[in-house]
Short mmCIF file of C-alpha atoms in Angstrom, two decimals:
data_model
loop_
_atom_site.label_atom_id
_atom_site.label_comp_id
_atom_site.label_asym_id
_atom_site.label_seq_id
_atom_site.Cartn_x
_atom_site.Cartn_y
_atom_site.Cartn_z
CA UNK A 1 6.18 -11.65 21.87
CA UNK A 2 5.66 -8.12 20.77
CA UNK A 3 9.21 -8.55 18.75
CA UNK A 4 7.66 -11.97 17.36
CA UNK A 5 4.28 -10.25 15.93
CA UNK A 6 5.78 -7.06 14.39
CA UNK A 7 8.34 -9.29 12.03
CA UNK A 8 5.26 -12.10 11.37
CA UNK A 9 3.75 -8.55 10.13
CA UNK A 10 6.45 -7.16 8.15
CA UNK A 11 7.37 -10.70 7.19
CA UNK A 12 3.37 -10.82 5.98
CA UNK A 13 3.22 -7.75 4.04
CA UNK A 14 6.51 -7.41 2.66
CA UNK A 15 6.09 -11.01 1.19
CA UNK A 16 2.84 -10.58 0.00
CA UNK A 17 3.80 -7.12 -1.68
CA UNK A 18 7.08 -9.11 -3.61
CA UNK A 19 4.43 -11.68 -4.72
CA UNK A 20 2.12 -9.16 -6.20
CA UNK A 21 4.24 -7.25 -7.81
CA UNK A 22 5.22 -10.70 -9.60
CA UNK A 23 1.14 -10.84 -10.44
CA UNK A 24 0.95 -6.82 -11.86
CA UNK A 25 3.93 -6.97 -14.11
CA UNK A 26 2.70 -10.24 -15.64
CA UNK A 27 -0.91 -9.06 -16.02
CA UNK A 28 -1.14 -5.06 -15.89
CA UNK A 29 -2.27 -3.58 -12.47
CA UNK A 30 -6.22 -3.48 -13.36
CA UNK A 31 -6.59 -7.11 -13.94
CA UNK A 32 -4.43 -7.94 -10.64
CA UNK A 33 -6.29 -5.54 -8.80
CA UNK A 34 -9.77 -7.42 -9.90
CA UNK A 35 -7.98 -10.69 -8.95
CA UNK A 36 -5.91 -9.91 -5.54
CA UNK A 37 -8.33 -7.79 -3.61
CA UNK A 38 -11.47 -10.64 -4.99
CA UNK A 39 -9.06 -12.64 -3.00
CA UNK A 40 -8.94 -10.30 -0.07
CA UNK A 41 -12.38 -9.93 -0.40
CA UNK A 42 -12.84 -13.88 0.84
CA UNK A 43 -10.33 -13.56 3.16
CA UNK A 44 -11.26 -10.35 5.47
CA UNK A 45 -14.79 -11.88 4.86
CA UNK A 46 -13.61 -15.12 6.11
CA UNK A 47 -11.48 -13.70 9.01
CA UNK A 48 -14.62 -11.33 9.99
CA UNK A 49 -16.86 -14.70 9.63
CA UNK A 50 -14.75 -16.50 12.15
CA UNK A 51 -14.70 -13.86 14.74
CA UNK A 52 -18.39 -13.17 14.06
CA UNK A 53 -17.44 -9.37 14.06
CA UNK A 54 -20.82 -7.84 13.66
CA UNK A 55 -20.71 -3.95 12.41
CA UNK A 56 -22.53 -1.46 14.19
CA UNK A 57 -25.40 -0.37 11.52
CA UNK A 58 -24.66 3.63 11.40
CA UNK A 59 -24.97 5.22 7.78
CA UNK A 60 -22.89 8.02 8.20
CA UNK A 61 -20.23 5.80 9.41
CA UNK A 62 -20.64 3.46 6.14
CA UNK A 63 -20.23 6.62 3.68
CA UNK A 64 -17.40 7.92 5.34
CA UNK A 65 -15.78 4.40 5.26
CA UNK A 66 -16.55 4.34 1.53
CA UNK A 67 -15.80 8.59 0.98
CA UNK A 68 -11.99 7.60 2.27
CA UNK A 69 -11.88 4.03 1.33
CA UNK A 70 -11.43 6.64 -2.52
CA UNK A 71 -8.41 7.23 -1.57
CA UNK A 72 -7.07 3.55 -0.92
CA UNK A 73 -8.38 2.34 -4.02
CA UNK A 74 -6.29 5.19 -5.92
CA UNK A 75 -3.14 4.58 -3.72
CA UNK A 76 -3.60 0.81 -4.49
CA UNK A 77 -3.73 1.15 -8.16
CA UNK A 78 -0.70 3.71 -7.58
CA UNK A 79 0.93 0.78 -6.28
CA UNK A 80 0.10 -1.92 -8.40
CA UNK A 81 1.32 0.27 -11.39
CA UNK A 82 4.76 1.26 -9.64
CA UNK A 83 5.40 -2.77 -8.84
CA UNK A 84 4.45 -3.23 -12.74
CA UNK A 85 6.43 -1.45 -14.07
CA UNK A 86 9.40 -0.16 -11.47
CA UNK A 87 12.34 -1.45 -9.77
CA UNK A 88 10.90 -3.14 -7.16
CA UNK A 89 13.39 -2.39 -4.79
CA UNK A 90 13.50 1.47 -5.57
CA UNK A 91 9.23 1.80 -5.94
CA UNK A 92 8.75 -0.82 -2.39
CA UNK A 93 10.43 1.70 -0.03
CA UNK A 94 9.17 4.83 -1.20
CA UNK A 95 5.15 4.01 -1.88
CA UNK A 96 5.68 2.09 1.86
CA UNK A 97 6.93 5.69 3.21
CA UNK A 98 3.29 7.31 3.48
CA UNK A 99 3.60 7.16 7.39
CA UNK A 100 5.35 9.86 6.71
CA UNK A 101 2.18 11.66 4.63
CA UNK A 102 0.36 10.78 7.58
CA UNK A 103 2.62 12.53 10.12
CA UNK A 104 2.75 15.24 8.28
CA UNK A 105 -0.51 15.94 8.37
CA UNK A 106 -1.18 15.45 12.13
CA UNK A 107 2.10 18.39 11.66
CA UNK A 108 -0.43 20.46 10.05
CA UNK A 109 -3.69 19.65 12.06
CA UNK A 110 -1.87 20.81 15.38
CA UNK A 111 -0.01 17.64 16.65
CA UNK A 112 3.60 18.60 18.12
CA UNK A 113 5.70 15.75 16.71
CA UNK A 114 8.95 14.90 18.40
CA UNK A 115 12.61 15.62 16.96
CA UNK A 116 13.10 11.95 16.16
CA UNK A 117 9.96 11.54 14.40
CA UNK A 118 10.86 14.98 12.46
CA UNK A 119 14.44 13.41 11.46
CA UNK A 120 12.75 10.35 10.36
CA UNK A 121 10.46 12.84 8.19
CA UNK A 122 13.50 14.45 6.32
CA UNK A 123 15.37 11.20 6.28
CA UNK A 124 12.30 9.53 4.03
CA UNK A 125 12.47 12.56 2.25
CA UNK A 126 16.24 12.51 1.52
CA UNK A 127 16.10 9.27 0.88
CA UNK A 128 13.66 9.76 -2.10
CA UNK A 129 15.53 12.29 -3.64
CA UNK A 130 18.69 10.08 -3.25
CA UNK A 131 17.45 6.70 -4.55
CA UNK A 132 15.39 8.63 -7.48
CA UNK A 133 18.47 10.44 -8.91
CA UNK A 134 19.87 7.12 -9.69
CA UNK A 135 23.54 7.81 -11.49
CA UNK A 136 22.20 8.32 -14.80
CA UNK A 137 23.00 5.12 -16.52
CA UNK A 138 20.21 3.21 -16.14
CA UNK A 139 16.77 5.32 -16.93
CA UNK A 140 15.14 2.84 -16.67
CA UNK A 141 15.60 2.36 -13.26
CA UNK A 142 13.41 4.75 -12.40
CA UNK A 143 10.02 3.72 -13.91
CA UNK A 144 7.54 3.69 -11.60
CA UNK A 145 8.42 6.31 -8.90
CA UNK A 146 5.66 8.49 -10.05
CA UNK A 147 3.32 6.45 -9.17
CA UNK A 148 5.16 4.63 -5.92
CA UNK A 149 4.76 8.43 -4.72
CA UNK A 150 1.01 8.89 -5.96
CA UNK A 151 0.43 5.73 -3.76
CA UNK A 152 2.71 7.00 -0.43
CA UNK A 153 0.31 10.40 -1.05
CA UNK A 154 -3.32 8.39 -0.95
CA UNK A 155 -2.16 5.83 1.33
CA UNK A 156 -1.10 8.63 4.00
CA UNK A 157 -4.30 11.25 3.86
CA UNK A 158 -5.99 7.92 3.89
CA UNK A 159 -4.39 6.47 6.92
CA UNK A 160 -4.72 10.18 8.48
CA UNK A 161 -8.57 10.64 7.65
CA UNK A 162 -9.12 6.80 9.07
CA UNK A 163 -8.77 7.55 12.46
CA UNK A 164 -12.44 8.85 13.08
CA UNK A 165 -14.02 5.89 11.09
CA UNK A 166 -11.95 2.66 12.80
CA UNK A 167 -12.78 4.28 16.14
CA UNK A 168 -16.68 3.35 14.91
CA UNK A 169 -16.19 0.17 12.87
CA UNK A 170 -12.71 -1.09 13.82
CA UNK A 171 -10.22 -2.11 11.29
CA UNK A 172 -11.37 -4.90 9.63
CA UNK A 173 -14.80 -3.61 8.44
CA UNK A 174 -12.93 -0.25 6.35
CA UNK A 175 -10.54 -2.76 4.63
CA UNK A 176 -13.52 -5.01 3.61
CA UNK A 177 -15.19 -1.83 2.10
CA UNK A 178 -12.12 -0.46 0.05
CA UNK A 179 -11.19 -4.09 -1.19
CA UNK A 180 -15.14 -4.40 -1.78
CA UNK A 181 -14.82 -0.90 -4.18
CA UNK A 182 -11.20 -2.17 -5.75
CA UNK A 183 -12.07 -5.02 -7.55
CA UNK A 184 -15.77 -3.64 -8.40
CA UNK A 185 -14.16 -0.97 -9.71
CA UNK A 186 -11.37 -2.91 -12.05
CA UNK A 187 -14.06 -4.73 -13.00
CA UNK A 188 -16.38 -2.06 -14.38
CA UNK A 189 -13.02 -0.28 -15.69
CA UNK A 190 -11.81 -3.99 -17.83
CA UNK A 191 -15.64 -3.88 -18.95
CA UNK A 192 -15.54 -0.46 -20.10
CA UNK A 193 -12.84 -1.06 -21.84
CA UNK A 194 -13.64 -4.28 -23.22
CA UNK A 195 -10.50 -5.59 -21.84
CA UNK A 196 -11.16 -9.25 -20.71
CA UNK A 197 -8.85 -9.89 -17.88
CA UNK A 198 -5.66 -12.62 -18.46
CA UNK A 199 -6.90 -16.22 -17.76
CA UNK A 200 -5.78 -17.43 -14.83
CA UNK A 201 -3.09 -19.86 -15.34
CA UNK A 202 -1.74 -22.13 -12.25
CA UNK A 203 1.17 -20.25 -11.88
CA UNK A 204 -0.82 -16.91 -11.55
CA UNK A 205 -3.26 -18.85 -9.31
CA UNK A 206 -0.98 -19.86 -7.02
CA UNK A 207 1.09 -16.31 -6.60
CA UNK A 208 -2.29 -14.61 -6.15
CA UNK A 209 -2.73 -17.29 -3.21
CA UNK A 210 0.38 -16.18 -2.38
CA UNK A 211 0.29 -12.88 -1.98
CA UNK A 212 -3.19 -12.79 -0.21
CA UNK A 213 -2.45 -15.48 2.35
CA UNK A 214 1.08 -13.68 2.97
CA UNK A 215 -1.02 -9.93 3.21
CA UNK A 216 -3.81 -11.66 5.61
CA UNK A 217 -1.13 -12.88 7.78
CA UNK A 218 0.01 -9.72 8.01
CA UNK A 219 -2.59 -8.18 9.12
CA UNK A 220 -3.54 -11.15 11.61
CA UNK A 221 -0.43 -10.91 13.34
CA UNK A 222 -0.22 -6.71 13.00
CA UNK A 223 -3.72 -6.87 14.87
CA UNK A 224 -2.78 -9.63 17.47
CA UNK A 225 0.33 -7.70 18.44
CA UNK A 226 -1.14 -4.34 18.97
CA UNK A 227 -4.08 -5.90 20.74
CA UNK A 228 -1.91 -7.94 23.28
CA UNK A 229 0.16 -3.77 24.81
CA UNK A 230 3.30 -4.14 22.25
CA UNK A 231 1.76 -1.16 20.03
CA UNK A 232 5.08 0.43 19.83
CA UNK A 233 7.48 -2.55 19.28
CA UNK A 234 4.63 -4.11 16.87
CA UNK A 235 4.01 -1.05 15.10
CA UNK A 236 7.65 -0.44 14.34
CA UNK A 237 8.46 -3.50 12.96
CA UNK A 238 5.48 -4.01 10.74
CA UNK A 239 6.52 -0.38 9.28
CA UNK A 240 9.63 -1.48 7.58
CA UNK A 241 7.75 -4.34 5.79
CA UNK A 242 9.63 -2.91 2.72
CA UNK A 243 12.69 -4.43 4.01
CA UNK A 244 11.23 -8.05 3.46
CA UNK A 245 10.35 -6.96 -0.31
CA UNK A 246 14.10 -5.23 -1.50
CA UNK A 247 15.12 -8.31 0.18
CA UNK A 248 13.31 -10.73 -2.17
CA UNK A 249 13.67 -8.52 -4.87
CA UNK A 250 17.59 -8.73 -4.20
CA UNK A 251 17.76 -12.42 -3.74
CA UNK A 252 15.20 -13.83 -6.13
CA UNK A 253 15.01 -11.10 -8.81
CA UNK A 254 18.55 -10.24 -8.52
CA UNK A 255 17.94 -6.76 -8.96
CA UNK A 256 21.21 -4.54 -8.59
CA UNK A 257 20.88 -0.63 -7.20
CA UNK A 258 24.05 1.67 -7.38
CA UNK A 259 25.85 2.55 -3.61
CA UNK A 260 24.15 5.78 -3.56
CA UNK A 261 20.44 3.86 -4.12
CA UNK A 262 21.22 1.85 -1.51
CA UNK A 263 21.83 4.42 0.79
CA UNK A 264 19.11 6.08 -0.19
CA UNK A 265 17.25 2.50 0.46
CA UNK A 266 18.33 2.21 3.71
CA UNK A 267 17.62 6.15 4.52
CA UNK A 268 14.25 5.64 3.93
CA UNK A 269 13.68 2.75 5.64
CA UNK A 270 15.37 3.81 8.59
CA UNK A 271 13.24 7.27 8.40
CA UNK A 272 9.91 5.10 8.28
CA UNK A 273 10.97 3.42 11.17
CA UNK A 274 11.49 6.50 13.19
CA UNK A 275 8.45 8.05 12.13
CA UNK A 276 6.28 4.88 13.15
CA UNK A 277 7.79 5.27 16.59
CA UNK A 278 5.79 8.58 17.11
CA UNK B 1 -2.67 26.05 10.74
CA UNK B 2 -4.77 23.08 11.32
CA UNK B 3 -6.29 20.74 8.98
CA UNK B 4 -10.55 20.25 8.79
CA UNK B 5 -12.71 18.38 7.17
CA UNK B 6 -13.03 20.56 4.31
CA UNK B 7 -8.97 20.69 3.89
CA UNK B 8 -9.22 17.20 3.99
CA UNK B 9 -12.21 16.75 1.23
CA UNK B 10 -9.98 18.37 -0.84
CA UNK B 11 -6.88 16.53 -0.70
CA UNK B 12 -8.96 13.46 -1.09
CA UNK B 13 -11.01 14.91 -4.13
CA UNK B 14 -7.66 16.05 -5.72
CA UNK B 15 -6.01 12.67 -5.55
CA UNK B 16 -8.92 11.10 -6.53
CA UNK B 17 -8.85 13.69 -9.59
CA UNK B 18 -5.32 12.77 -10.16
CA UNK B 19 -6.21 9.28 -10.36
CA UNK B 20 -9.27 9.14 -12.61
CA UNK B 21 -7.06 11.50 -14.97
CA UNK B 22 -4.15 9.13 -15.05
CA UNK B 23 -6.57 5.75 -15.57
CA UNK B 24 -8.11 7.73 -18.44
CA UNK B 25 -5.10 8.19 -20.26
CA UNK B 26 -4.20 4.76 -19.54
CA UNK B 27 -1.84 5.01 -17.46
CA UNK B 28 -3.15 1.53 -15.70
CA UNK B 29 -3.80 0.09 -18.89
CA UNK B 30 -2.85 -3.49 -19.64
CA UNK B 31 0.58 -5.73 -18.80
CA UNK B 32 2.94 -4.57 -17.20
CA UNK B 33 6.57 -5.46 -18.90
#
């Protein structure tokens, strides 16, 4: 079952990820960060409804959520830029590599990590370097990275500085709060700029749909599978939702990477995936 | 070497720096391609 959960997961958020990056290159990444985390907004609210999940009322708790919730809205604007404007299947992998940040960290803050997850560490790492060199001949190719690593940097110290806050409110309440601060945020920042956001057309509509149902799934079955003792299987598997998105973005956008990108591709997917096992 | 609070209030405020830097010079601004 554990197997079953951790590919519902990657299938969930790698989907969901392909699908929004259709949404931020049409619109820009403010507008589809008002739009998809609105929609998560609902749907954590409504998943948090149905459970009747009531938070424990402690204010220090609640600013700390929203102090490192900062860094989650940054990484997700990283993101949303890098799928705007990158090659999906170069950006996907590396802003999805910030377990790596995160293990790094718990390096620095004392943790002794184990030789595989260290490989997996300078595989990611490799891997970067590799699939960012490109060959040269297409520059553009490489639009995007800066920001795909902007997004692996906030989304690891974020995932790193977490810890202490889901052991008070769990995981659900913290997401609510950062997609809560996203889209107020875009929508003071398209205000400010008197930038009114593109109508939403069916087509939009229905990828934003999309790409939240696909990203709620995700987490549904991430949090099912680690809550039923196949954390390690689960937690693997969901890591290398990435996969799911260079797939689609093979397939459907028919994007084309040089031998040495795909190795570097493959490097740091396979590096994730040894990392998660820590 | 071990990482605090106060390492990790910095990191935060520093990404957050880098962020509100880049979104001023519109580097999030409008459509994408």
């Amino acid at each position: 079952m554990g197997v079953i959960f951790g590919l519902l997961a990657a299938l969930g958020w790698g989907g969901g990820d392909f699908a929004l990056s259709r949404v931020s290159r049409r619109i820009g990444p403010l507008a589809t960060l008002l739009y998809i985390q609105a929609a998560g907004v609902l749907s954590i609210g409504l998943v948090l409804l149905v459970r009747r999940d009531l938070p424990p009322l402690d204010p220090a708790l609640w600013a700390l959520g929203v102090a490192v919730n900062l860094l989650n809205v940054a990484g997700t604007l990283f993101l949303y830029r890098a799928l705007a404007v990158g090659t999906v299947m170069i950006v996907s992998p590396i802003a999805a590599s910030f377990a790596v940040v995160t293990a790094t960290l718990a390096m620095l803050g004392g943790e002794r990590l184990a030789p595989l997850t260290l490989a997996g560490v300078a595989l990611v790492m490799a891997g970067v370097v590799v699939v960012s060199r490109g060959e040269g001949r297409e520059p553009l190719a490489l639009n995007g990275v800066p920001a795909a690593l902007g997004a692996a940097l906030a989304y690891g110290v974020f995932f790193y500085l977490l810890g202490p806050v889901t052991a008070g409110l769990g995981i659900a309440w913290p997401i609510l709060i950062g997609r809560v601060m996203a889209c107020s945020l875009a929508a003071v920042a398209l205000l400010w700029r008197r930038q009114r956001p593109a109508p939403l057309s069916p087509r939009l509509l229905a990828l934003i749909v999309i790409a939240t149902s696909l990203d709620t799934l995700g987490f549904l079955a991430y949090n099912t599978g680690i809550a039923t003792a196949y954390v390690t299987v689960v937690t693997a598997l969901a890591s290398i939702f990435s996969a799911v998105t260079v797939l689609l973005a093979w397939v459907l956008l028919r994007e084309r990477l040089v031998r040495a990108q795909w190795a570097g591709v493959v490097a740091v997917l396979v590096g994730v995936l040894l990392v998660s096992l820590r | 070497m071990s990482i605090g609070w106060i390492e990790c209030l910095i990191i935060l405020a520093l990404v957050v720096l880098v962020a509100a830097v880049a979104f001023r010079a519109g580097y999030f601004r409008g459509r994408g391609h």
